[in-house]
Amino acid sequence: MISIRETAFDPYAELLRFQAEHLRQAAGKYGATSVFVGTMRDFNEGETVAGLWLEHYPGMTERELARIVAEAQQCWPFLDCLVIHRVGQLRPDETIVLVAVWSAHRSAALQATQAIIEALKHRAPFWKRETLARGERWVEQNTAG
């Protein structure tokens, strides 16, 4: 499942809800759940960041995220995947992204999670504008790993 949200979310509550609603039929079939939670930092490129505005291209963003998940599914066997990404105004320490993968084995779950988040960071059409003490700036590239 892929969801783009304009409001804050609790990643751990989302995990429990998704697992209860979507993985009930898979009970006993997965032995690993790999989770990545990305939160907003209050610094970037040596400056304090007070806020972040995240934009996306509706429809296009969801399609690219679906492609990313499908590509990971071709490489690693997993039962299900949850991707939630925030857009709009964010403040430091708010959750930006959740990627969770359920698989029979840890290796597939961990590798698929990493592949999905890395592809998301480099390919998904999101644009970031940071609020700094001196004004605003568009983020031109993602920070390394």
XYZ file of C-alpha atoms in Angstrom:
145
model
C 0.000 0.000 0.000
C 1.197 3.486 -0.876
C -0.145 6.613 0.776
C 0.770 10.285 0.398
C -0.364 12.332 3.413
C -0.711 16.035 4.131
C -1.093 15.459 7.866
C 1.190 14.075 10.536
C 1.082 10.341 11.233
C 2.390 7.971 13.877
C 4.483 5.391 12.000
C 4.183 2.768 14.730
C 0.390 3.045 14.921
C 0.289 2.786 11.106
C 2.382 -0.403 11.236
C 0.065 -2.039 13.737
C -3.056 -0.964 11.833
C -1.689 -2.178 8.483
C -0.584 -5.478 9.943
C -3.993 -6.055 11.580
C -5.978 -5.063 8.482
C -3.844 -6.310 5.592
C -1.730 -9.158 6.914
C -4.285 -11.119 8.905
C -4.414 -13.786 6.154
C -0.596 -13.955 6.173
C -0.322 -14.755 9.896
C 2.456 -17.291 10.339
C 3.796 -16.689 6.825
C 6.209 -13.848 7.625
C 9.145 -14.090 9.973
C 10.564 -10.625 9.381
C 9.269 -7.086 9.337
C 11.787 -4.474 8.280
C 10.947 -0.849 9.023
C 12.497 2.465 8.014
C 11.193 5.674 9.570
C 12.576 8.970 8.270
C 12.123 12.128 10.328
C 12.870 15.762 9.598
C 16.225 16.987 10.895
C 16.692 20.552 12.147
C 19.882 20.968 10.102
C 21.077 20.520 6.522
C 24.217 21.568 4.680
C 25.614 23.271 7.786
C 22.542 25.427 8.499
C 19.676 25.263 10.969
C 16.391 24.320 9.313
C 13.187 25.545 10.996
C 10.728 23.981 8.565
C 10.336 22.046 5.358
C 7.755 22.302 2.594
C 7.418 19.082 0.585
C 5.710 19.178 -2.804
C 4.815 16.304 -5.095
C 3.087 15.690 -8.403
C -0.181 13.878 -7.532
C -0.686 10.701 -9.522
C 2.842 10.732 -10.894
C 4.368 10.319 -7.435
C 2.144 7.381 -6.527
C 2.857 5.676 -9.876
C 6.613 6.023 -9.392
C 6.392 4.675 -5.846
C 4.360 1.708 -7.130
C 7.068 1.042 -9.762
C 9.763 1.186 -7.086
C 7.917 -1.343 -4.898
C 7.236 -3.622 -7.908
C 10.942 -3.554 -8.857
C 11.909 -4.518 -5.306
C 9.351 -7.346 -5.400
C 11.098 -8.707 -8.515
C 14.419 -8.859 -6.637
C 13.354 -10.013 -3.164
C 10.412 -12.178 -2.173
C 8.175 -10.313 0.243
C 4.543 -10.645 1.234
C 3.579 -6.997 1.495
C 4.903 -3.478 1.695
C 3.703 -0.210 3.215
C 4.987 3.187 2.074
C 3.646 6.380 3.643
C 5.135 9.769 2.710
C 4.293 13.221 3.986
C 3.820 16.315 1.846
C 3.064 19.895 2.839
C 4.531 21.733 5.811
C 6.743 19.799 8.237
C 8.622 20.746 11.374
C 11.753 19.153 12.866
C 11.206 15.718 14.427
C 8.028 15.024 12.408
C 7.890 11.775 10.453
C 8.433 12.246 6.715
C 8.439 8.666 5.462
C 7.662 5.130 6.556
C 8.729 2.071 4.555
C 7.865 -1.361 5.934
C 8.349 -4.748 4.302
C 7.019 -8.114 5.505
C 8.848 -11.244 4.334
C 9.431 -14.839 5.355
C 13.113 -14.066 5.990
C 15.102 -11.103 7.336
C 17.498 -10.804 4.416
C 14.746 -10.191 1.858
C 12.912 -7.798 4.193
C 16.023 -5.750 5.004
C 17.339 -5.598 1.441
C 13.951 -4.701 -0.038
C 13.437 -1.949 2.539
C 16.810 -0.416 1.771
C 16.264 -0.643 -1.995
C 12.831 0.981 -1.715
C 13.982 3.910 0.433
C 17.065 4.543 -1.722
C 15.022 4.500 -4.944
C 12.368 6.699 -3.329
C 15.000 9.279 -2.344
C 16.488 9.389 -5.851
C 13.549 8.796 -8.209
C 10.240 9.755 -6.628
C 9.039 13.231 -7.667
C 9.202 15.144 -4.383
C 10.552 18.693 -4.077
C 11.786 20.191 -0.808
C 11.942 23.848 0.220
C 13.665 24.536 3.531
C 12.973 27.454 5.854
C 16.212 28.866 7.257
C 17.002 31.899 9.452
C 18.124 33.767 6.312
C 15.081 32.811 4.219
C 14.100 29.838 2.100
C 15.951 27.562 -0.316
C 15.064 24.636 -2.555
C 16.969 21.439 -1.785
C 18.792 20.537 -4.993
C 20.009 17.064 -4.006
C 19.459 14.540 -1.259
C 22.114 13.986 1.342
C 24.169 10.821 0.985
C 22.920 7.715 2.874
